[in-house]
Amino acid sequence: MKRLATAAVLLPLVILFILKASAFQFSLLVFLLALLGLDEFYRMALPARRGEGRAAAAAGALSLFTIFAGNPVLPLMALTLLVLAFCLVSLFRLKEIRQAAPDAALLLMGFLYVPLLLAHLVLIRMLPHGISWLFLIMVIVMAGDSAAYYVGSTFGKNRLYPAVSPKKSIEGSLGGLAGSLIGAVIARYTFFPELAISDCIATALLLGVLGQLGDLFESLIKRSCGVKDSGTIVPGHGGILDRLDSILFAAPAAYYYAYFLLR
């Protein structure tokens, strides 16, 4: 009930914000999500290095705003500076020599996993029909997630990847893809008529598969770090990363599909 109540409150607010906010205002939301998501990642992966984790979370999230500079070199420069800066942090704030390489790798991985992938939401918002693309991602991911849960709960017998996520089943995964496809078709006939049926099929399968893989990857991180949820900020749902895991993998695919195939 807590999970449903949270969704009933937050989902309409998110929809309203996407509809009304400017591209820059939307980027502020993505900045906040990146900040909270990165902080959760470093809490899980580097609990003994909270100072560096907080600094890295703030720096990584701030790098999102280079997208608005109008120069495609600046986001690459920002990522390069982040990598160099936190390589030097690892070098000069040495604690345990045997742990230095894993700690440095996790610091740098956070930049690639959260702000780099989330930045594609900002890029999508700036595209023609950007708002429709954002809603399409939400529909495909959410419809797939819901269908996977109910199909898996009812018919699931064959485990999909028990070492990473013991409860997920092959039947649930296939049901999730069917749900994503149905969601994409509904989107085409409600708010995104510019999509052809072939685009519905392609985006549903592409984003549906990547969304499920994103969910599995975040489960892998949590299991590796020995935690159940990435955080507790969303009542009944866990942390920000628990809600964004599928979108992190789906958003880049949606952007490049829209940019290269539907311009």
PDB file of C-alpha atoms in Angstrom:
ATOM      1  CA  MET A   1       0.000   0.000   0.000  1.00  0.00           C
ATOM      2  CA  LYS A   2       2.861   2.372   0.775  1.00  0.00           C
ATOM      3  CA  ARG A   3       4.318   1.659  -2.670  1.00  0.00           C
ATOM      4  CA  LEU A   4       1.003   2.392  -4.405  1.00  0.00           C
ATOM      5  CA  ALA A   5       0.368   5.506  -2.318  1.00  0.00           C
ATOM      6  CA  THR A   6       3.795   6.923  -3.153  1.00  0.00           C
ATOM      7  CA  ALA A   7       3.264   6.290  -6.876  1.00  0.00           C
ATOM      8  CA  ALA A   8      -0.206   7.855  -6.743  1.00  0.00           C
ATOM      9  CA  VAL A   9       1.276  11.064  -5.296  1.00  0.00           C
ATOM     10  CA  LEU A  10       4.579  11.337  -7.175  1.00  0.00           C
ATOM     11  CA  LEU A  11       3.595  10.193 -10.671  1.00  0.00           C
ATOM     12  CA  PRO A  12       1.056  12.990 -11.355  1.00  0.00           C
ATOM     13  CA  LEU A  13       3.564  15.536 -10.028  1.00  0.00           C
ATOM     14  CA  VAL A  14       6.288  14.238 -12.343  1.00  0.00           C
ATOM     15  CA  ILE A  15       3.916  14.272 -15.334  1.00  0.00           C
ATOM     16  CA  LEU A  16       2.803  17.831 -14.562  1.00  0.00           C
ATOM     17  CA  PHE A  17       6.384  18.997 -14.128  1.00  0.00           C
ATOM     18  CA  ILE A  18       7.513  17.507 -17.449  1.00  0.00           C
ATOM     19  CA  LEU A  19       4.570  19.158 -19.224  1.00  0.00           C
ATOM     20  CA  LYS A  20       5.053  22.608 -17.708  1.00  0.00           C
ATOM     21  CA  ALA A  21       8.790  22.944 -17.083  1.00  0.00           C
ATOM     22  CA  SER A  22      11.222  24.512 -19.531  1.00  0.00           C
ATOM     23  CA  ALA A  23      14.225  22.545 -20.744  1.00  0.00           C
ATOM     24  CA  PHE A  24      16.446  24.278 -18.180  1.00  0.00           C
ATOM     25  CA  GLN A  25      13.976  23.676 -15.348  1.00  0.00           C
ATOM     26  CA  PHE A  26      13.798  20.032 -16.361  1.00  0.00           C
ATOM     27  CA  SER A  27      17.595  19.876 -16.238  1.00  0.00           C
ATOM     28  CA  LEU A  28      17.409  21.077 -12.622  1.00  0.00           C
ATOM     29  CA  LEU A  29      15.274  18.040 -11.815  1.00  0.00           C
ATOM     30  CA  VAL A  30      17.761  15.769 -13.572  1.00  0.00           C
ATOM     31  CA  PHE A  31      20.577  17.480 -11.635  1.00  0.00           C
ATOM     32  CA  LEU A  32      18.811  16.685  -8.355  1.00  0.00           C
ATOM     33  CA  LEU A  33      18.230  13.076  -9.398  1.00  0.00           C
ATOM     34  CA  ALA A  34      21.880  12.725 -10.435  1.00  0.00           C
ATOM     35  CA  LEU A  35      23.058  14.214  -7.139  1.00  0.00           C
ATOM     36  CA  LEU A  36      20.891  11.898  -5.042  1.00  0.00           C
ATOM     37  CA  GLY A  37      21.590   8.871  -7.248  1.00  0.00           C
ATOM     38  CA  LEU A  38      25.353   9.371  -7.176  1.00  0.00           C
ATOM     39  CA  ASP A  39      25.291   9.853  -3.424  1.00  0.00           C
ATOM     40  CA  GLU A  40      23.399   6.562  -3.070  1.00  0.00           C
ATOM     41  CA  PHE A  41      25.894   4.830  -5.343  1.00  0.00           C
ATOM     42  CA  TYR A  42      28.874   6.005  -3.315  1.00  0.00           C
ATOM     43  CA  ARG A  43      27.134   5.142  -0.041  1.00  0.00           C
ATOM     44  CA  MET A  44      26.778   1.574  -1.291  1.00  0.00           C
ATOM     45  CA  ALA A  45      30.089   1.191  -3.088  1.00  0.00           C
ATOM     46  CA  LEU A  46      32.430   3.306  -0.934  1.00  0.00           C
ATOM     47  CA  PRO A  47      30.913   3.590   2.549  1.00  0.00           C
ATOM     48  CA  ALA A  48      34.328   4.260   4.105  1.00  0.00           C
ATOM     49  CA  ARG A  49      35.028   7.242   1.809  1.00  0.00           C
ATOM     50  CA  ARG A  50      32.026   9.463   2.436  1.00  0.00           C
ATOM     51  CA  GLY A  51      33.950  12.721   1.994  1.00  0.00           C
ATOM     52  CA  GLU A  52      35.171  11.838  -1.477  1.00  0.00           C
ATOM     53  CA  GLY A  53      31.774  10.355  -2.302  1.00  0.00           C
ATOM     54  CA  ARG A  54      29.907  13.559  -1.464  1.00  0.00           C
ATOM     55  CA  ALA A  55      32.370  15.685  -3.433  1.00  0.00           C
ATOM     56  CA  ALA A  56      32.183  13.336  -6.408  1.00  0.00           C
ATOM     57  CA  ALA A  57      28.360  13.308  -6.292  1.00  0.00           C
ATOM     58  CA  ALA A  58      28.206  17.114  -6.336  1.00  0.00           C
ATOM     59  CA  ALA A  59      30.814  17.468  -9.091  1.00  0.00           C
ATOM     60  CA  GLY A  60      29.263  14.764 -11.247  1.00  0.00           C
ATOM     61  CA  ALA A  61      25.768  16.238 -10.978  1.00  0.00           C
ATOM     62  CA  LEU A  62      26.991  19.779 -11.752  1.00  0.00           C
ATOM     63  CA  SER A  63      28.651  18.541 -14.936  1.00  0.00           C
ATOM     64  CA  LEU A  64      25.148  18.111 -16.440  1.00  0.00           C
ATOM     65  CA  PHE A  65      24.831  21.861 -16.956  1.00  0.00           C
ATOM     66  CA  THR A  66      27.636  21.917 -19.531  1.00  0.00           C
ATOM     67  CA  ILE A  67      25.030  20.578 -21.988  1.00  0.00           C
ATOM     68  CA  PHE A  68      23.504  24.081 -22.155  1.00  0.00           C
ATOM     69  CA  ALA A  69      26.770  25.775 -23.124  1.00  0.00           C
ATOM     70  CA  GLY A  70      26.092  25.131 -26.803  1.00  0.00           C
ATOM     71  CA  ASN A  71      29.539  23.689 -27.364  1.00  0.00           C
ATOM     72  CA  PRO A  72      29.706  19.880 -27.723  1.00  0.00           C
ATOM     73  CA  VAL A  73      33.310  19.892 -26.491  1.00  0.00           C
ATOM     74  CA  LEU A  74      32.411  21.200 -23.021  1.00  0.00           C
ATOM     75  CA  PRO A  75      30.560  18.109 -21.718  1.00  0.00           C
ATOM     76  CA  LEU A  76      33.507  15.961 -22.818  1.00  0.00           C
ATOM     77  CA  MET A  77      35.894  18.406 -21.153  1.00  0.00           C
ATOM     78  CA  ALA A  78      33.854  18.324 -17.936  1.00  0.00           C
ATOM     79  CA  LEU A  79      33.943  14.517 -17.855  1.00  0.00           C
ATOM     80  CA  THR A  80      37.682  14.573 -18.540  1.00  0.00           C
ATOM     81  CA  LEU A  81      38.290  17.018 -15.691  1.00  0.00           C
ATOM     82  CA  LEU A  82      36.209  14.863 -13.346  1.00  0.00           C
ATOM     83  CA  VAL A  83      38.253  11.786 -14.222  1.00  0.00           C
ATOM     84  CA  LEU A  84      41.577  13.577 -13.790  1.00  0.00           C
ATOM     85  CA  ALA A  85      40.542  15.302 -10.560  1.00  0.00           C
ATOM     86  CA  PHE A  86      39.354  12.161  -8.823  1.00  0.00           C
ATOM     87  CA  CYS A  87      42.302  10.140 -10.066  1.00  0.00           C
ATOM     88  CA  LEU A  88      44.408  12.700  -8.191  1.00  0.00           C
ATOM     89  CA  VAL A  89      42.120  12.443  -5.163  1.00  0.00           C
ATOM     90  CA  SER A  90      42.748   8.703  -5.127  1.00  0.00           C
ATOM     91  CA  LEU A  91      46.476   9.275  -5.512  1.00  0.00           C
ATOM     92  CA  PHE A  92      46.938  11.814  -2.719  1.00  0.00           C
ATOM     93  CA  ARG A  93      44.279  10.619  -0.260  1.00  0.00           C
ATOM     94  CA  LEU A  94      45.691   7.144  -0.093  1.00  0.00           C
ATOM     95  CA  LYS A  95      44.436   4.945   2.735  1.00  0.00           C
ATOM     96  CA  GLU A  96      45.055   1.256   2.038  1.00  0.00           C
ATOM     97  CA  ILE A  97      47.308   0.540  -0.938  1.00  0.00           C
ATOM     98  CA  ARG A  98      45.572  -2.737  -1.831  1.00  0.00           C
ATOM     99  CA  GLN A  99      42.217  -0.950  -1.892  1.00  0.00           C
ATOM    100  CA  ALA A 100      43.416   2.045  -3.904  1.00  0.00           C
ATOM    101  CA  ALA A 101      42.676   0.664  -7.375  1.00  0.00           C
ATOM    102  CA  PRO A 102      39.169  -0.687  -6.560  1.00  0.00           C
ATOM    103  CA  ASP A 103      38.260   2.568  -4.779  1.00  0.00           C
ATOM    104  CA  ALA A 104      39.468   4.700  -7.696  1.00  0.00           C
ATOM    105  CA  ALA A 105      37.609   2.504 -10.179  1.00  0.00           C
ATOM    106  CA  LEU A 106      34.361   2.835  -8.213  1.00  0.00           C
ATOM    107  CA  LEU A 107      34.747   6.609  -7.921  1.00  0.00           C
ATOM    108  CA  LEU A 108      35.138   6.912 -11.691  1.00  0.00           C
ATOM    109  CA  MET A 109      32.426   4.358 -12.445  1.00  0.00           C
ATOM    110  CA  GLY A 110      29.893   6.524 -10.603  1.00  0.00           C
ATOM    111  CA  PHE A 111      30.380   9.331 -13.159  1.00  0.00           C
ATOM    112  CA  LEU A 112      29.767   6.965 -16.064  1.00  0.00           C
ATOM    113  CA  TYR A 113      26.847   5.146 -14.491  1.00  0.00           C
ATOM    114  CA  VAL A 114      24.731   8.029 -13.176  1.00  0.00           C
ATOM    115  CA  PRO A 115      25.331  11.541 -14.637  1.00  0.00           C
ATOM    116  CA  LEU A 116      26.583  10.386 -18.043  1.00  0.00           C
ATOM    117  CA  LEU A 117      23.546   8.169 -18.618  1.00  0.00           C
ATOM    118  CA  LEU A 118      21.075  10.579 -16.990  1.00  0.00           C
ATOM    119  CA  ALA A 119      22.361  13.448 -19.142  1.00  0.00           C
ATOM    120  CA  HIS A 120      20.559  11.830 -22.061  1.00  0.00           C
ATOM    121  CA  LEU A 121      17.238  12.797 -20.458  1.00  0.00           C
ATOM    122  CA  VAL A 122      18.263  16.450 -20.790  1.00  0.00           C
ATOM    123  CA  LEU A 123      19.330  15.868 -24.391  1.00  0.00           C
ATOM    124  CA  ILE A 124      16.004  14.157 -25.125  1.00  0.00           C
ATOM    125  CA  ARG A 125      14.069  17.111 -23.672  1.00  0.00           C
ATOM    126  CA  MET A 126      15.875  19.422 -26.118  1.00  0.00           C
ATOM    127  CA  LEU A 127      14.866  17.340 -29.168  1.00  0.00           C
ATOM    128  CA  PRO A 128      11.800  18.013 -31.329  1.00  0.00           C
ATOM    129  CA  HIS A 129       8.903  16.217 -29.584  1.00  0.00           C
ATOM    130  CA  GLY A 130      11.223  15.907 -26.572  1.00  0.00           C
ATOM    131  CA  ILE A 131       8.380  15.848 -24.060  1.00  0.00           C
ATOM    132  CA  SER A 132       6.659  13.055 -25.984  1.00  0.00           C
ATOM    133  CA  TRP A 133       9.905  11.072 -25.995  1.00  0.00           C
ATOM    134  CA  LEU A 134      10.223  11.452 -22.226  1.00  0.00           C
ATOM    135  CA  PHE A 135       6.686  10.162 -21.733  1.00  0.00           C
ATOM    136  CA  LEU A 136       7.315   7.317 -24.175  1.00  0.00           C
ATOM    137  CA  ILE A 137      10.311   6.169 -22.115  1.00  0.00           C
ATOM    138  CA  MET A 138       8.211   6.293 -18.960  1.00  0.00           C
ATOM    139  CA  VAL A 139       5.355   4.348 -20.549  1.00  0.00           C
ATOM    140  CA  ILE A 140       7.605   1.642 -22.020  1.00  0.00           C
ATOM    141  CA  VAL A 141       9.567   1.180 -18.795  1.00  0.00           C
ATOM    142  CA  MET A 142       6.608   1.347 -16.418  1.00  0.00           C
ATOM    143  CA  ALA A 143       4.330  -0.849 -18.535  1.00  0.00           C
ATOM    144  CA  GLY A 144       7.128  -3.379 -18.914  1.00  0.00           C
ATOM    145  CA  ASP A 145       7.913  -3.348 -15.202  1.00  0.00           C
ATOM    146  CA  SER A 146       4.265  -3.832 -14.206  1.00  0.00           C
ATOM    147  CA  ALA A 147       3.648  -6.573 -16.774  1.00  0.00           C
ATOM    148  CA  ALA A 148       6.828  -8.391 -15.763  1.00  0.00           C
ATOM    149  CA  TYR A 149       5.761  -8.345 -12.119  1.00  0.00           C
ATOM    150  CA  TYR A 150       2.253  -9.684 -12.665  1.00  0.00           C
ATOM    151  CA  VAL A 151       3.160 -12.225 -15.348  1.00  0.00           C
ATOM    152  CA  GLY A 152       6.134 -13.399 -13.326  1.00  0.00           C
ATOM    153  CA  SER A 153       4.089 -13.674 -10.130  1.00  0.00           C
ATOM    154  CA  THR A 154       1.404 -15.686 -11.906  1.00  0.00           C
ATOM    155  CA  PHE A 155       3.278 -17.833 -14.420  1.00  0.00           C
ATOM    156  CA  GLY A 156       6.956 -17.539 -13.498  1.00  0.00           C
ATOM    157  CA  LYS A 157       8.711 -20.907 -13.128  1.00  0.00           C
ATOM    158  CA  ASN A 158      12.067 -20.577 -14.864  1.00  0.00           C
ATOM    159  CA  ARG A 159      14.518 -18.245 -13.153  1.00  0.00           C
ATOM    160  CA  LEU A 160      16.016 -15.562 -15.391  1.00  0.00           C
ATOM    161  CA  TYR A 161      19.285 -14.808 -13.553  1.00  0.00           C
ATOM    162  CA  PRO A 162      19.123 -16.241 -10.017  1.00  0.00           C
ATOM    163  CA  ALA A 163      22.666 -15.207  -9.038  1.00  0.00           C
ATOM    164  CA  VAL A 164      21.698 -11.538  -9.442  1.00  0.00           C
ATOM    165  CA  SER A 165      17.924 -11.426  -8.954  1.00  0.00           C
ATOM    166  CA  PRO A 166      16.449 -14.684  -7.627  1.00  0.00           C
ATOM    167  CA  LYS A 167      12.804 -13.646  -8.031  1.00  0.00           C
ATOM    168  CA  LYS A 168      12.867 -12.655 -11.699  1.00  0.00           C
ATOM    169  CA  SER A 169      11.685 -15.240 -14.209  1.00  0.00           C
ATOM    170  CA  ILE A 170      11.964 -15.770 -17.946  1.00  0.00           C
ATOM    171  CA  GLU A 171       8.173 -15.709 -18.170  1.00  0.00           C
ATOM    172  CA  GLY A 172       8.096 -12.370 -16.357  1.00  0.00           C
ATOM    173  CA  SER A 173      10.759 -10.954 -18.659  1.00  0.00           C
ATOM    174  CA  LEU A 174       8.804 -11.944 -21.767  1.00  0.00           C
ATOM    175  CA  GLY A 175       5.630 -10.556 -20.225  1.00  0.00           C
ATOM    176  CA  GLY A 176       7.489  -7.332 -19.568  1.00  0.00           C
ATOM    177  CA  LEU A 177       8.448  -7.016 -23.230  1.00  0.00           C
ATOM    178  CA  ALA A 178       4.826  -7.589 -24.208  1.00  0.00           C
ATOM    179  CA  GLY A 179       3.769  -4.891 -21.758  1.00  0.00           C
ATOM    180  CA  SER A 180       6.357  -2.481 -23.193  1.00  0.00           C
ATOM    181  CA  LEU A 181       5.046  -3.128 -26.699  1.00  0.00           C
ATOM    182  CA  ILE A 182       1.447  -2.528 -25.644  1.00  0.00           C
ATOM    183  CA  GLY A 183       2.527   0.654 -23.852  1.00  0.00           C
ATOM    184  CA  ALA A 184       4.343   1.956 -26.950  1.00  0.00           C
ATOM    185  CA  VAL A 185       1.324   1.318 -29.174  1.00  0.00           C
ATOM    186  CA  ILE A 186      -0.964   3.102 -26.693  1.00  0.00           C
ATOM    187  CA  ALA A 187       1.497   6.019 -26.639  1.00  0.00           C
ATOM    188  CA  ARG A 188       1.377   6.237 -30.422  1.00  0.00           C
ATOM    189  CA  TYR A 189      -2.420   6.523 -30.464  1.00  0.00           C
ATOM    190  CA  THR A 190      -2.691   8.921 -27.523  1.00  0.00           C
ATOM    191  CA  PHE A 191       0.125  11.470 -27.315  1.00  0.00           C
ATOM    192  CA  PHE A 192       2.818  10.533 -29.868  1.00  0.00           C
ATOM    193  CA  PRO A 193       1.203  10.157 -33.326  1.00  0.00           C
ATOM    194  CA  GLU A 194       4.515  10.991 -35.031  1.00  0.00           C
ATOM    195  CA  LEU A 195       5.692   7.442 -34.284  1.00  0.00           C
ATOM    196  CA  ALA A 196       5.098   4.806 -36.941  1.00  0.00           C
ATOM    197  CA  ILE A 197       4.046   1.329 -35.868  1.00  0.00           C
ATOM    198  CA  SER A 198       7.516   0.100 -36.834  1.00  0.00           C
ATOM    199  CA  ASP A 199       8.986   2.703 -34.445  1.00  0.00           C
ATOM    200  CA  CYS A 200       6.664   1.486 -31.690  1.00  0.00           C
ATOM    201  CA  ILE A 201       7.909  -2.067 -32.117  1.00  0.00           C
ATOM    202  CA  ALA A 202      11.561  -1.044 -32.364  1.00  0.00           C
ATOM    203  CA  THR A 203      11.550   1.319 -29.386  1.00  0.00           C
ATOM    204  CA  ALA A 204       9.482  -1.039 -27.224  1.00  0.00           C
ATOM    205  CA  LEU A 205      11.851  -3.939 -27.794  1.00  0.00           C
ATOM    206  CA  LEU A 206      15.022  -1.836 -27.576  1.00  0.00           C
ATOM    207  CA  LEU A 207      14.056   0.163 -24.508  1.00  0.00           C
ATOM    208  CA  GLY A 208      12.214  -2.772 -22.931  1.00  0.00           C
ATOM    209  CA  VAL A 209      15.241  -5.052 -23.118  1.00  0.00           C
ATOM    210  CA  LEU A 210      17.662  -2.342 -21.969  1.00  0.00           C
ATOM    211  CA  GLY A 211      15.324  -1.356 -19.149  1.00  0.00           C
ATOM    212  CA  GLN A 212      15.319  -4.915 -17.835  1.00  0.00           C
ATOM    213  CA  LEU A 213      19.100  -5.085 -18.157  1.00  0.00           C
ATOM    214  CA  GLY A 214      19.395  -1.811 -16.250  1.00  0.00           C
ATOM    215  CA  ASP A 215      17.277  -3.291 -13.471  1.00  0.00           C
ATOM    216  CA  LEU A 216      19.490  -6.377 -13.357  1.00  0.00           C
ATOM    217  CA  PHE A 217      22.677  -4.306 -13.353  1.00  0.00           C
ATOM    218  CA  GLU A 218      21.549  -2.263 -10.366  1.00  0.00           C
ATOM    219  CA  SER A 219      20.597  -5.509  -8.603  1.00  0.00           C
ATOM    220  CA  LEU A 220      24.118  -6.739  -9.309  1.00  0.00           C
ATOM    221  CA  ILE A 221      25.592  -3.615  -7.690  1.00  0.00           C
ATOM    222  CA  LYS A 222      23.357  -3.926  -4.626  1.00  0.00           C
ATOM    223  CA  ARG A 223      24.067  -7.625  -4.199  1.00  0.00           C
ATOM    224  CA  SER A 224      27.788  -6.986  -4.585  1.00  0.00           C
ATOM    225  CA  CYS A 225      27.622  -4.252  -1.938  1.00  0.00           C
ATOM    226  CA  GLY A 226      25.434  -6.334   0.389  1.00  0.00           C
ATOM    227  CA  VAL A 227      22.424  -3.990   0.487  1.00  0.00           C
ATOM    228  CA  LYS A 228      18.743  -4.575  -0.246  1.00  0.00           C
ATOM    229  CA  ASP A 229      17.863  -1.100  -1.538  1.00  0.00           C
ATOM    230  CA  SER A 230      20.028   1.745  -2.795  1.00  0.00           C
ATOM    231  CA  GLY A 231      18.367   4.088  -0.289  1.00  0.00           C
ATOM    232  CA  THR A 232      15.156   4.934   1.543  1.00  0.00           C
ATOM    233  CA  ILE A 233      14.217   8.320   0.081  1.00  0.00           C
ATOM    234  CA  VAL A 234      11.171   7.010  -1.845  1.00  0.00           C
ATOM    235  CA  PRO A 235       8.734   5.363   0.604  1.00  0.00           C
ATOM    236  CA  GLY A 236       7.903   1.827  -0.450  1.00  0.00           C
ATOM    237  CA  HIS A 237      10.245   1.990  -3.440  1.00  0.00           C
ATOM    238  CA  GLY A 238      13.713   2.260  -1.904  1.00  0.00           C
ATOM    239  CA  GLY A 239      16.157   4.811  -3.279  1.00  0.00           C
ATOM    240  CA  ILE A 240      16.467   7.019  -6.339  1.00  0.00           C
ATOM    241  CA  LEU A 241      18.593   4.426  -8.147  1.00  0.00           C
ATOM    242  CA  ASP A 242      15.952   1.780  -7.454  1.00  0.00           C
ATOM    243  CA  ARG A 243      13.488   3.949  -9.418  1.00  0.00           C
ATOM    244  CA  LEU A 244      15.903   5.036 -12.149  1.00  0.00           C
ATOM    245  CA  ASP A 245      17.755   1.784 -12.826  1.00  0.00           C
ATOM    246  CA  SER A 246      15.751   0.952 -15.959  1.00  0.00           C
ATOM    247  CA  ILE A 247      15.669   4.533 -17.249  1.00  0.00           C
ATOM    248  CA  LEU A 248      19.454   4.852 -16.921  1.00  0.00           C
ATOM    249  CA  PHE A 249      19.880   2.205 -19.606  1.00  0.00           C
ATOM    250  CA  ALA A 250      16.818   3.106 -21.687  1.00  0.00           C
ATOM    251  CA  ALA A 251      17.345   6.879 -22.001  1.00  0.00           C
ATOM    252  CA  PRO A 252      20.564   6.791 -24.078  1.00  0.00           C
ATOM    253  CA  ALA A 253      19.023   4.289 -26.505  1.00  0.00           C
ATOM    254  CA  ALA A 254      15.923   6.463 -26.888  1.00  0.00           C
ATOM    255  CA  TYR A 255      18.025   9.560 -27.561  1.00  0.00           C
ATOM    256  CA  TYR A 256      20.205   7.972 -30.214  1.00  0.00           C
ATOM    257  CA  TYR A 257      17.206   6.323 -31.859  1.00  0.00           C
ATOM    258  CA  ALA A 258      15.428   9.679 -32.035  1.00  0.00           C
ATOM    259  CA  TYR A 259      18.552  11.595 -33.099  1.00  0.00           C
ATOM    260  CA  PHE A 260      19.778   9.291 -35.846  1.00  0.00           C
ATOM    261  CA  LEU A 261      16.604   7.626 -37.115  1.00  0.00           C
ATOM    262  CA  LEU A 262      13.764  10.098 -36.631  1.00  0.00           C
ATOM    263  CA  ARG A 263      15.323  13.528 -37.228  1.00  0.00           C
TER     264      ARG A 263
END
